[in-house]
XYZ file of N, CA and C in Angstrom:
771
model
N 8.683 3.935 25.360
C 9.253 3.016 26.337
C 8.505 1.685 26.282
N 8.887 0.762 27.183
C 8.293 -0.580 27.152
C 6.805 -0.550 27.454
N 6.391 0.338 28.361
C 4.971 0.417 28.720
C 4.125 0.858 27.531
N 4.611 1.860 26.789
C 3.888 2.330 25.609
C 3.830 1.241 24.559
N 4.950 0.522 24.365
C 4.982 -0.567 23.382
C 3.958 -1.643 23.731
N 3.813 -1.942 25.026
C 2.835 -2.947 25.457
C 1.408 -2.469 25.197
N 1.159 -1.174 25.443
C -0.178 -0.630 25.197
C -0.530 -0.675 23.716
N 0.454 -0.331 22.877
C 0.233 -0.373 21.427
C -0.043 -1.795 20.977
N 0.745 -2.754 21.478
C 0.555 -4.158 21.109
C -0.832 -4.640 21.526
N -1.293 -4.218 22.705
C -2.614 -4.621 23.190
C -3.710 -4.068 22.278
N -3.608 -2.795 21.897
C -4.613 -2.199 21.020
C -4.633 -2.890 19.665
N -3.461 -3.263 19.150
C -3.395 -3.960 17.865
C -4.034 -5.340 17.975
N -3.769 -6.060 19.056
C -4.377 -7.382 19.233
C -5.890 -7.289 19.284
N -6.386 -6.209 19.851
C -7.827 -6.012 19.973
C -8.451 -5.436 18.718
N -7.608 -5.154 17.704
C -8.125 -4.586 16.470
C -8.475 -3.119 16.573
N -7.854 -2.410 17.526
C -8.173 -0.999 17.761
C -7.022 -0.083 17.359
N -6.415 -0.366 16.189
C -5.282 0.455 15.756
C -5.645 1.932 15.633
N -6.874 2.206 15.213
C -7.271 3.595 15.001
C -7.266 4.397 16.298
N -7.312 3.727 17.444
C -7.322 4.433 18.721
C -5.924 4.745 19.230
N -4.895 4.228 18.548
C -3.531 4.421 19.027
C -3.153 5.901 19.131
N -3.398 6.732 18.085
C -2.991 8.141 18.205
C -3.614 8.833 19.408
N -4.920 8.645 19.609
C -5.601 9.352 20.692
C -5.238 8.796 22.068
N -5.185 7.468 22.198
C -5.011 6.857 23.518
C -3.551 6.766 23.941
N -2.633 6.750 22.982
C -1.216 6.630 23.320
C -0.496 7.971 23.186
N -0.764 8.674 22.105
C -0.019 9.896 21.838
C -0.856 11.166 21.996
N -2.094 11.030 22.433
C -2.927 12.214 22.551
C -3.326 12.772 21.202
N -3.428 11.887 20.187
C -3.798 12.289 18.825
C -2.910 13.409 18.307
N -1.599 13.123 18.245
C -0.638 14.106 17.764
C -0.459 14.052 16.259
N -1.285 13.267 15.555
C -1.193 13.196 14.110
C -1.445 14.574 13.518
N -0.523 15.107 12.692
C -0.724 16.442 12.120
C -1.997 16.494 11.280
N -2.515 17.686 11.111
C -3.715 17.891 10.324
C -3.364 18.559 9.004
N -3.883 18.004 7.900
C -3.651 18.616 6.592
C -4.430 19.922 6.498
N -3.739 20.997 6.130
C -4.403 22.289 5.986
C -5.238 22.347 4.717
N -4.749 21.712 3.664
C -5.477 21.662 2.392
C -5.545 20.204 1.944
N -6.378 19.400 2.588
C -6.408 17.961 2.289
C -6.818 17.686 0.853
N -6.159 16.705 0.249
C -6.477 16.302 -1.117
C -7.726 15.432 -1.146
N -7.899 14.619 -0.118
C -8.999 13.667 -0.088
C -10.087 14.133 0.873
N -11.319 13.727 0.585
C -12.468 14.097 1.393
C -12.365 13.433 2.770
N -12.126 14.237 3.798
C -11.872 13.688 5.128
C -13.116 13.045 5.739
N -14.283 13.599 5.458
C -15.511 13.009 5.985
C -15.727 11.611 5.403
N -15.521 11.490 4.087
C -15.677 10.177 3.446
C -14.618 9.202 3.927
N -13.397 9.700 4.115
C -12.328 8.844 4.627
C -12.691 8.286 6.000
N -13.217 9.153 6.851
C -13.590 8.712 8.194
C -14.685 7.653 8.125
N -15.660 7.858 7.253
C -16.741 6.881 7.128
C -16.225 5.559 6.568
N -15.304 5.643 5.600
C -14.699 4.433 5.048
C -13.957 3.675 6.146
N -13.231 4.410 6.983
C -12.474 3.767 8.059
C -13.411 3.161 9.106
N -14.453 3.907 9.465
C -15.371 3.423 10.497
C -16.128 2.169 10.056
N -16.424 2.048 8.768
C -17.236 0.914 8.317
C -16.420 -0.363 8.134
N -15.105 -0.288 8.352
C -14.271 -1.476 8.130
C -14.687 -2.625 9.035
N -15.319 -2.297 10.187
C -15.742 -3.363 11.103
C -16.767 -4.273 10.444
N -17.488 -3.750 9.441
C -18.492 -4.560 8.755
C -17.848 -5.678 7.937
N -16.594 -5.455 7.521
C -15.902 -6.455 6.701
C -15.445 -7.650 7.519
N -15.354 -7.472 8.842
C -14.992 -8.561 9.763
C -13.684 -9.249 9.371
N -12.681 -8.424 9.040
C -11.375 -9.002 8.731
C -10.616 -9.270 10.017
N -9.684 -10.202 9.957
C -8.829 -10.521 11.085
C -7.376 -10.403 10.632
N -6.777 -9.213 10.796
C -5.416 -8.984 10.294
C -4.404 -9.919 10.943
N -3.471 -10.392 10.113
C -2.370 -11.219 10.603
C -1.077 -10.731 9.962
N -0.001 -10.781 10.740
C 1.292 -10.289 10.257
C 2.193 -11.456 9.837
N 2.898 -11.228 8.711
C 3.763 -12.264 8.154
C 5.069 -11.653 7.652
N 6.024 -12.513 7.390
C 7.184 -12.204 6.566
C 7.088 -13.070 5.311
N 7.524 -12.521 4.184
C 7.416 -13.203 2.897
C 8.788 -13.707 2.472
N 8.849 -14.971 2.083
C 10.090 -15.550 1.569
C 9.818 -16.122 0.182
N 10.553 -15.609 -0.815
C 10.354 -16.059 -2.193
C 11.580 -15.679 -2.997
N 11.829 -16.424 -4.058
C 12.985 -16.142 -4.913
C 12.650 -16.515 -6.344
N 13.495 -16.043 -7.259
C 13.309 -16.386 -8.662
C 13.446 -17.888 -8.879
N 14.348 -18.519 -8.128
C 14.511 -19.969 -8.243
C 13.238 -20.698 -7.802
N 12.614 -20.182 -6.734
C 11.345 -20.768 -6.295
C 10.294 -20.635 -7.392
N 10.250 -19.456 -7.992
C 9.241 -19.211 -9.023
C 9.438 -20.139 -10.211
N 10.689 -20.274 -10.664
C 10.976 -21.133 -11.814
C 10.681 -22.597 -11.508
N 10.824 -22.978 -10.222
C 10.562 -24.362 -9.821
C 9.084 -24.606 -9.513
N 8.263 -23.564 -9.611
C 6.840 -23.717 -9.334
C 6.502 -23.799 -7.861
N 7.430 -23.358 -6.997
C 7.175 -23.398 -5.560
C 6.384 -22.162 -5.122
N 5.489 -22.298 -4.177
C 4.730 -21.137 -3.700
C 5.562 -20.306 -2.741
N 5.211 -19.036 -2.567
C 5.906 -18.219 -1.562
C 5.604 -18.726 -0.162
N 6.543 -18.508 0.737
C 6.363 -18.908 2.129
C 5.995 -17.671 2.936
N 4.841 -17.724 3.607
C 4.407 -16.658 4.496
C 4.552 -17.158 5.927
N 5.529 -16.607 6.642
C 5.782 -17.021 8.021
C 5.067 -16.077 8.972
N 4.229 -16.642 9.831
C 3.454 -15.822 10.751
C 4.375 -15.210 11.802
N 4.379 -13.881 11.861
C 5.197 -13.144 12.832
C 4.270 -12.157 13.545
N 3.624 -12.571 14.638
C 2.640 -11.708 15.305
C 3.220 -10.348 15.673
N 2.489 -9.290 15.330
C 2.768 -7.896 15.685
C 3.927 -7.270 14.920
N 4.898 -8.047 14.483
C 6.097 -7.451 13.906
C 6.320 -7.794 12.427
N 5.437 -8.570 11.829
C 5.607 -8.903 10.419
C 5.381 -7.682 9.540
N 6.192 -7.554 8.503
C 6.069 -6.387 7.615
C 4.905 -6.518 6.647
N 4.407 -7.740 6.479
C 3.214 -7.951 5.655
C 2.009 -8.137 6.567
N 0.983 -7.320 6.353
C -0.283 -7.509 7.054
C -1.310 -7.988 6.043
N -1.861 -9.167 6.286
C -2.896 -9.739 5.423
C -4.249 -9.515 6.084
N -5.102 -8.807 5.388
C -6.452 -8.548 5.901
C -7.449 -9.588 5.383
N -7.201 -10.041 4.157
C -8.081 -11.059 3.586
C -7.258 -11.939 2.653
N -7.343 -13.233 2.854
C -6.616 -14.173 2.008
C -7.199 -14.169 0.593
N -6.428 -14.613 -0.398
C -6.945 -14.627 -1.768
C -8.135 -15.553 -1.918
N -9.104 -15.107 -2.706
C -10.284 -15.895 -3.017
C -10.234 -16.291 -4.505
N -10.546 -17.515 -4.838
C -10.365 -17.979 -6.218
C -11.194 -17.226 -7.245
N -12.312 -16.642 -6.826
C -13.175 -15.952 -7.777
C -12.752 -14.515 -8.060
N -11.715 -14.031 -7.360
C -11.306 -12.641 -7.521
C -9.930 -12.527 -8.162
N -9.680 -11.347 -8.758
C -8.352 -11.014 -9.285
C -7.805 -9.836 -8.485
N -6.490 -9.684 -8.517
C -5.845 -8.709 -7.641
C -4.768 -7.926 -8.396
N -4.431 -6.765 -7.817
C -3.326 -5.969 -8.333
C -2.423 -5.604 -7.162
N -1.113 -5.674 -7.397
C -0.123 -5.332 -6.378
C 0.661 -4.123 -6.879
N 0.499 -2.984 -6.214
C 1.302 -1.812 -6.555
C 2.514 -1.783 -5.642
N 3.612 -1.228 -6.140
C 4.835 -1.229 -5.347
C 5.649 0.032 -5.506
N 6.119 0.557 -4.396
C 6.981 1.736 -4.370
C 8.241 1.365 -3.613
N 9.356 1.214 -4.322
C 10.610 0.764 -3.719
C 11.319 1.913 -3.004
N 12.295 1.559 -2.184
C 13.153 2.548 -1.541
C 14.578 2.015 -1.550
N 15.504 2.799 -1.014
C 16.909 2.385 -1.032
C 17.236 1.335 0.015
N 16.350 1.166 0.989
C 16.527 0.056 1.918
C 17.100 0.413 3.273
N 17.564 1.647 3.475
C 18.102 2.023 4.777
C 17.000 2.661 5.613
N 17.159 2.586 6.930
C 16.121 3.102 7.815
C 16.055 4.621 7.812
N 17.043 5.284 7.213
C 17.003 6.737 7.093
C 16.141 7.176 5.905
N 15.831 6.239 5.020
C 15.071 6.560 3.815
C 13.588 6.269 4.018
N 12.808 6.547 2.976
C 11.383 6.246 3.014
C 11.165 4.738 3.099
N 9.950 4.363 3.436
C 9.579 2.952 3.443
C 9.349 2.470 2.011
N 9.625 1.199 1.791
C 9.114 0.524 0.606
C 7.730 0.002 0.964
N 6.779 0.158 0.046
C 5.406 -0.237 0.337
C 4.821 -0.986 -0.852
N 4.149 -2.093 -0.567
C 3.351 -2.800 -1.565
C 1.916 -2.865 -1.057
N 0.987 -2.448 -1.898
C -0.427 -2.507 -1.570
C -1.094 -3.549 -2.463
N -1.936 -4.391 -1.869
C -2.664 -5.406 -2.630
C -4.154 -5.069 -2.578
N -4.746 -4.885 -3.745
C -6.163 -4.544 -3.845
C -6.893 -5.592 -4.667
N -8.131 -5.866 -4.271
C -9.008 -6.715 -5.077
C -9.573 -5.861 -6.201
N -9.448 -6.327 -7.429
C -9.860 -5.515 -8.578
C -11.378 -5.467 -8.739
N -12.072 -6.439 -8.203
C -13.529 -6.452 -8.320
C -14.221 -5.655 -7.215
N -13.659 -5.641 -6.021
C -14.336 -5.019 -4.877
C -13.676 -3.744 -4.386
N -12.498 -3.407 -4.930
C -11.735 -2.234 -4.469
C -11.428 -2.330 -2.972
N -11.166 -3.545 -2.512
C -10.838 -3.732 -1.099
C -9.329 -3.910 -0.932
N -8.783 -3.223 0.069
C -7.390 -3.414 0.445
C -7.293 -4.740 1.196
N -6.597 -5.706 0.592
C -6.560 -7.041 1.200
C -5.224 -7.336 1.874
N -4.185 -6.568 1.557
C -2.887 -6.762 2.209
C -2.029 -5.522 2.001
N -1.042 -5.381 2.887
C -0.093 -4.281 2.751
C 1.250 -4.709 3.313
N 2.309 -4.505 2.538
C 3.687 -4.751 3.012
C 4.365 -3.397 3.174
N 5.057 -3.180 4.287
C 5.713 -1.895 4.545
C 6.968 -2.134 5.365
N 8.093 -1.657 4.858
C 9.334 -1.834 5.593
C 10.519 -1.276 4.831
N 11.705 -1.455 5.402
C 12.947 -1.037 4.749
C 13.619 -2.277 4.167
N 13.898 -2.234 2.857
C 14.406 -3.417 2.169
C 15.099 -2.975 0.886
N 16.116 -3.715 0.494
C 16.823 -3.427 -0.753
C 15.881 -3.645 -1.945
N 16.081 -2.867 -3.032
C 15.176 -2.979 -4.185
C 15.069 -4.390 -4.759
N 16.183 -5.108 -4.860
C 16.130 -6.462 -5.418
C 15.295 -7.386 -4.542
N 15.413 -7.227 -3.223
C 14.612 -8.040 -2.307
C 13.144 -7.618 -2.355
N 12.910 -6.342 -2.606
C 11.523 -5.875 -2.724
C 10.860 -6.510 -3.944
N 11.625 -6.740 -5.002
C 11.090 -7.456 -6.164
C 10.653 -8.857 -5.766
N 11.425 -9.513 -4.883
C 11.033 -10.841 -4.391
C 9.708 -10.769 -3.634
N 9.547 -9.720 -2.826
C 8.299 -9.537 -2.079
C 7.131 -9.362 -3.041
N 7.304 -8.478 -4.043
C 6.221 -8.237 -4.990
C 5.859 -9.498 -5.761
N 6.882 -10.234 -6.196
C 6.612 -11.477 -6.932
C 5.895 -12.491 -6.044
N 6.332 -12.588 -4.784
C 5.680 -13.513 -3.860
C 4.224 -13.160 -3.630
N 3.961 -11.864 -3.461
C 2.577 -11.425 -3.280
C 1.760 -11.668 -4.542
N 2.397 -11.449 -5.691
C 1.697 -11.685 -6.949
C 1.265 -13.132 -7.106
N 2.174 -14.043 -6.827
C 1.852 -15.472 -6.943
C 0.797 -15.868 -5.910
N 0.971 -15.387 -4.686
C 0.033 -15.739 -3.607
C -1.382 -15.260 -3.918
N -1.483 -14.061 -4.464
C -2.802 -13.518 -4.790
C -3.190 -13.826 -6.240
N -3.272 -15.106 -6.518
C -3.815 -15.614 -7.790
C -3.067 -15.089 -9.011
N -1.749 -14.999 -8.889
C -0.930 -14.481 -9.985
C -1.428 -13.089 -10.394
N -1.387 -12.216 -9.411
C -1.910 -10.860 -9.562
C -1.106 -10.044 -10.563
N -1.731 -8.988 -11.055
C -1.048 -8.004 -11.878
C -0.125 -7.194 -10.980
N 1.141 -7.066 -11.358
C 2.113 -6.287 -10.590
C 2.312 -4.931 -11.248
N 2.289 -3.876 -10.427
C 2.452 -2.515 -10.948
C 3.501 -1.766 -10.129
N 4.784 -2.103 -10.317
C 5.817 -1.370 -9.589
C 6.020 0.023 -10.180
N 6.324 0.962 -9.307
C 6.663 2.308 -9.765
C 8.070 2.263 -10.346
N 8.216 2.706 -11.588
C 9.503 2.580 -12.274
C 10.189 3.940 -12.296
N 10.952 4.196 -11.263
C 11.782 5.386 -11.134
C 12.825 5.074 -10.073
N 14.037 5.552 -10.272
C 15.132 5.332 -9.325
C 15.250 3.842 -8.984
N 15.030 3.469 -7.702
C 15.179 2.072 -7.290
C 14.181 1.154 -7.976
N 13.089 1.729 -8.490
C 12.082 0.917 -9.160
C 12.585 0.238 -10.419
N 13.629 0.794 -11.052
C 14.194 0.142 -12.239
C 14.789 -1.216 -11.869
N 15.402 -1.294 -10.690
C 15.963 -2.567 -10.236
C 14.848 -3.591 -10.027
N 13.744 -3.135 -9.438
C 12.603 -4.026 -9.206
C 12.076 -4.568 -10.533
N 11.844 -3.671 -11.498
C 11.306 -4.100 -12.786
C 12.286 -5.014 -13.520
N 13.575 -4.689 -13.477
C 14.586 -5.530 -14.140
C 14.550 -6.950 -13.580
N 14.446 -7.072 -12.269
C 14.438 -8.402 -11.645
C 13.164 -9.169 -11.996
N 12.026 -8.473 -11.957
C 10.765 -9.141 -12.285
C 10.748 -9.623 -13.729
N 11.318 -8.816 -14.627
C 11.326 -9.160 -16.052
C 12.353 -10.226 -16.382
N 13.581 -10.013 -15.938
C 14.697 -10.812 -16.436
C 15.064 -12.002 -15.565
N 14.777 -11.936 -14.275
C 15.107 -13.067 -13.408
C 13.882 -13.943 -13.130
N 12.738 -13.295 -12.962
C 11.510 -14.062 -12.734
C 10.815 -14.419 -14.050
N 10.827 -13.498 -14.995
C 10.010 -13.674 -16.183
C 8.537 -13.649 -15.824
N 8.188 -12.808 -14.832
C 6.798 -12.745 -14.371
C 5.933 -12.162 -15.493
N 4.883 -12.861 -15.887
C 4.161 -12.451 -17.102
C 3.104 -11.369 -16.912
N 2.684 -11.149 -15.672
C 1.551 -10.242 -15.462
C 2.046 -8.923 -14.876
N 2.527 -8.058 -15.761
C 3.082 -6.768 -15.365
C 2.276 -5.645 -16.003
N 2.020 -4.627 -15.222
C 1.253 -3.480 -15.713
C 1.978 -2.802 -16.866
N 1.211 -2.434 -17.878
C 1.732 -1.644 -18.993
C 0.933 -0.356 -19.089
N 1.622 0.744 -19.351
C 0.952 2.022 -19.512
C -0.047 1.981 -20.656
N -1.207 2.601 -20.439
C -2.264 2.616 -21.442
C -2.828 4.031 -21.520
N -3.732 4.259 -22.480
C -4.484 5.500 -22.495
C -5.638 5.381 -21.512
N -5.827 6.438 -20.714
C -6.921 6.389 -19.754
C -8.226 6.816 -20.405
N -9.283 6.891 -19.589
C -10.609 7.198 -20.125
C -10.670 8.579 -20.760
N -9.758 9.460 -20.342
C -9.749 10.807 -20.913
C -8.952 10.872 -22.213
N -8.340 9.745 -22.576
C -7.581 9.705 -23.812
C -6.140 10.143 -23.670
N -5.683 10.357 -22.428
C -4.301 10.775 -22.213
C -3.373 9.573 -22.311
N -2.298 9.724 -23.056
C -1.318 8.645 -23.150
C -0.490 8.610 -21.875
N -0.453 7.468 -21.205
C 0.301 7.318 -19.969
C 1.459 6.373 -20.256
N 2.444 6.881 -21.013
C 3.577 6.064 -21.428
C 3.074 4.743 -21.994
N 2.244 4.840 -23.009
C 1.543 3.684 -23.556
C 2.529 2.576 -23.932
N 2.281 1.385 -23.405
C 3.114 0.227 -23.680
C 4.303 0.074 -22.754
N 4.609 1.088 -21.945
C 5.749 1.025 -21.037
C 5.455 0.092 -19.872
N 6.430 -0.719 -19.498
C 6.258 -1.646 -18.387
C 6.327 -0.899 -17.067
N 5.384 -1.175 -16.173
C 5.369 -0.533 -14.865
C 4.716 0.838 -14.908
N 4.571 1.415 -13.714
C 3.988 2.745 -13.611
C 5.111 3.775 -13.591
N 5.124 4.654 -14.585
C 6.165 5.678 -14.693
C 5.610 6.978 -14.115
N 6.116 7.424 -12.958
C 5.541 8.605 -12.317
C 6.106 9.908 -12.884
N 5.224 10.838 -13.170
C 5.606 12.211 -13.473
C 4.437 13.087 -13.033
N 4.502 14.374 -13.283
C 3.451 15.261 -12.793
C 2.086 14.892 -13.361
N 2.035 14.469 -14.643
C 0.748 14.140 -15.268
C 0.199 12.812 -14.754
N 1.041 11.774 -14.705
C 0.541 10.461 -14.291
C 0.163 10.451 -12.817
N 0.955 11.146 -11.995
C 0.617 11.199 -10.572
C -0.695 11.956 -10.361
N -0.879 13.024 -11.128
C -2.121 13.782 -10.984
C -3.321 12.900 -11.303
N -3.217 12.105 -12.365
C -4.333 11.249 -12.748
C -4.609 10.184 -11.692
N -3.548 9.592 -11.140
C -3.723 8.560 -10.117
C -4.350 9.154 -8.863
N -3.846 10.310 -8.438
C -4.399 10.956 -7.237
C -5.840 11.377 -7.465
N -6.134 11.906 -8.659
C -7.522 12.289 -8.972
C -8.454 11.082 -8.927
N -8.000 9.956 -9.493
C -8.829 8.746 -9.486
C -9.046 8.234 -8.065
N -7.982 8.300 -7.252
C -8.104 7.860 -5.863
C -9.062 8.767 -5.096
N -8.957 10.075 -5.327
C -9.872 11.013 -4.670
C -11.316 10.713 -5.056
N -11.541 10.315 -6.308
C -12.900 10.026 -6.770
C -13.473 8.805 -6.061
N -12.695 7.701 -5.967
C -13.241 6.494 -5.342
C -13.434 6.690 -3.843
N -12.620 7.568 -3.238
C -12.829 7.877 -1.819
C -14.108 8.683 -1.650
N -14.317 9.679 -2.511
C -15.540 10.488 -2.430
C -16.781 9.644 -2.690
N -16.655 8.654 -3.568
C -17.779 7.757 -3.852
C -17.907 6.646 -2.812
N -16.888 6.561 -1.930
C -16.846 5.535 -0.882
C -16.950 4.129 -1.469
N -16.271 3.930 -2.586
C -16.296 2.629 -3.246
C -15.051 1.802 -2.955
N -14.212 2.271 -2.016
C -13.006 1.552 -1.640
C -13.125 1.131 -0.183
N -12.493 -0.011 0.153
C -12.483 -0.509 1.529
C -11.048 -0.470 2.047
N -10.827 0.213 3.157
C -9.503 0.322 3.768
C -9.475 -0.421 5.093
N -8.317 -1.055 5.381
C -8.170 -1.762 6.651
C -6.871 -1.407 7.378
N -5.967 -0.697 6.728
C -4.640 -0.451 7.292
C -4.567 0.944 7.904
N -4.147 1.029 9.167
C -4.102 2.302 9.884
C -3.070 3.255 9.280
N -1.931 2.731 8.817
C -0.917 3.608 8.219
C -1.439 4.235 6.927
N -2.100 3.435 6.113
C -2.671 3.961 4.872
C -3.717 5.026 5.177
N -4.567 4.746 6.143
C -5.614 5.707 6.522
C -5.005 7.032 6.991
N -4.021 6.960 7.886
C -3.412 8.186 8.400
C -2.681 8.965 7.313
N -2.039 8.255 6.390
C -1.322 8.957 5.322
C -2.292 9.605 4.338
N -3.424 8.980 4.109
C -4.422 9.585 3.231
C -4.991 10.865 3.843
N -5.255 10.849 5.155
C -5.870 12.023 5.756
C -4.876 13.141 6.041
N -3.578 12.858 5.912
C -2.576 13.916 6.088
C -1.853 14.225 4.771
N -2.455 13.822 3.672
C -1.912 14.105 2.339
C -2.532 15.419 1.877
N -1.688 16.408 1.575
C -2.222 17.733 1.323
C -1.668 18.358 0.051
N -2.366 19.390 -0.379
C -1.963 20.209 -1.517
C -1.353 21.491 -0.966
N -0.068 21.690 -1.232
C 0.615 22.876 -0.733
C 0.220 24.097 -1.535
N 0.603 25.248 -1.052
C 0.272 26.506 -1.720
C 0.743 26.475 -3.166
N -0.126 26.807 -4.082
C 0.194 26.759 -5.503
C -0.572 25.667 -6.205
N -0.828 24.551 -5.505
C -1.715 23.513 -6.017
C -1.181 22.703 -7.176
N 0.135 22.673 -7.419
C 0.667 21.875 -8.509
C 1.021 20.497 -7.982
N 1.063 19.514 -8.898
C 1.245 18.129 -8.467
C 2.569 17.919 -7.750
N 3.612 18.669 -8.143
C 4.919 18.504 -7.515
C 4.872 18.867 -6.032
N 3.804 19.567 -5.614
C 3.711 19.988 -4.227
C 2.584 19.273 -3.491
N 2.218 18.134 -3.998
C 1.307 17.253 -3.279
C 2.139 16.314 -2.421
N 1.736 16.124 -1.189
C 2.492 15.201 -0.360
C 2.069 15.272 1.089
N 2.836 14.596 1.935
C 2.505 14.503 3.353
C 2.816 15.808 4.067
N 2.059 16.069 5.117
C 2.381 17.195 5.987
C 3.691 16.871 6.699
N 4.324 17.907 7.239
C 5.590 17.705 7.938
C 5.440 16.687 9.067
N 6.381 15.756 9.112
C 6.372 14.744 10.160
C 5.634 13.467 9.803
N 5.023 13.414 8.610
C 4.285 12.239 8.180
C 4.904 11.656 6.914
N 4.561 10.412 6.625
C 4.988 9.749 5.398
C 3.826 9.725 4.410
N 4.150 9.479 3.127
C 3.093 9.276 2.132
C 3.380 8.073 1.248
N 4.233 7.162 1.737
C 4.618 5.987 0.947
C 3.430 5.082 0.655
N 2.467 5.018 1.588
C 1.300 4.162 1.368
C 0.320 4.756 0.371
N 0.486 6.075 0.081
C -0.396 6.761 -0.855
C 0.196 6.779 -2.250
N 1.458 7.169 -2.344
C 2.093 7.363 -3.637
C 3.049 6.247 -3.983
């Protein structure tokens, strides 16, 4: 109701998003029975975010292929509390960035489309876009974030709606900095030379394993409450195969996968 919405808005303004589940909903967030990620390390990573002294701001992103070809920068319109893009840290000239993207069909009945922006030198989450949007428009969001963050490397997931995103980035934008599959440190071929991230049981397992490692080493910085909650409710179902990794019932995992 309106009273709950006001309480949530107040906690967000005060930077106390992590208190929303307990203070508003009585901490009804489901608990992962077989968590994939180290929950103690996750909690410590979340608690130490205050040391980073970020000041989150919400925006909407406006960008097009015509803007890109004309050399125009993306427009970030400040939309307090309701912007789908949350910027935790503006781009710094000495750093490079990567933007990962998971598209959706765009209707509110479907999963969220999510773009995560990470600093490649510090492993810090510097921005996150989350919302319902058509795949072609999501390509505009990714391109805008890429240009804004020092012409970042873009890594869209290329499956289903992701093909539309990659097609637009390649053929309408001609964006030059796109992730290509490579061999990892273990020597496994990850669709070597393929544009974008191609998800399957092997590639997802490697990505999740790498993420679990940096969380256990506490070498990543998180600032987004949705990402934090999805990480701590991401579980391994009975059987332990990659196809059965995902969110507990009632939760999303778009910010993770």
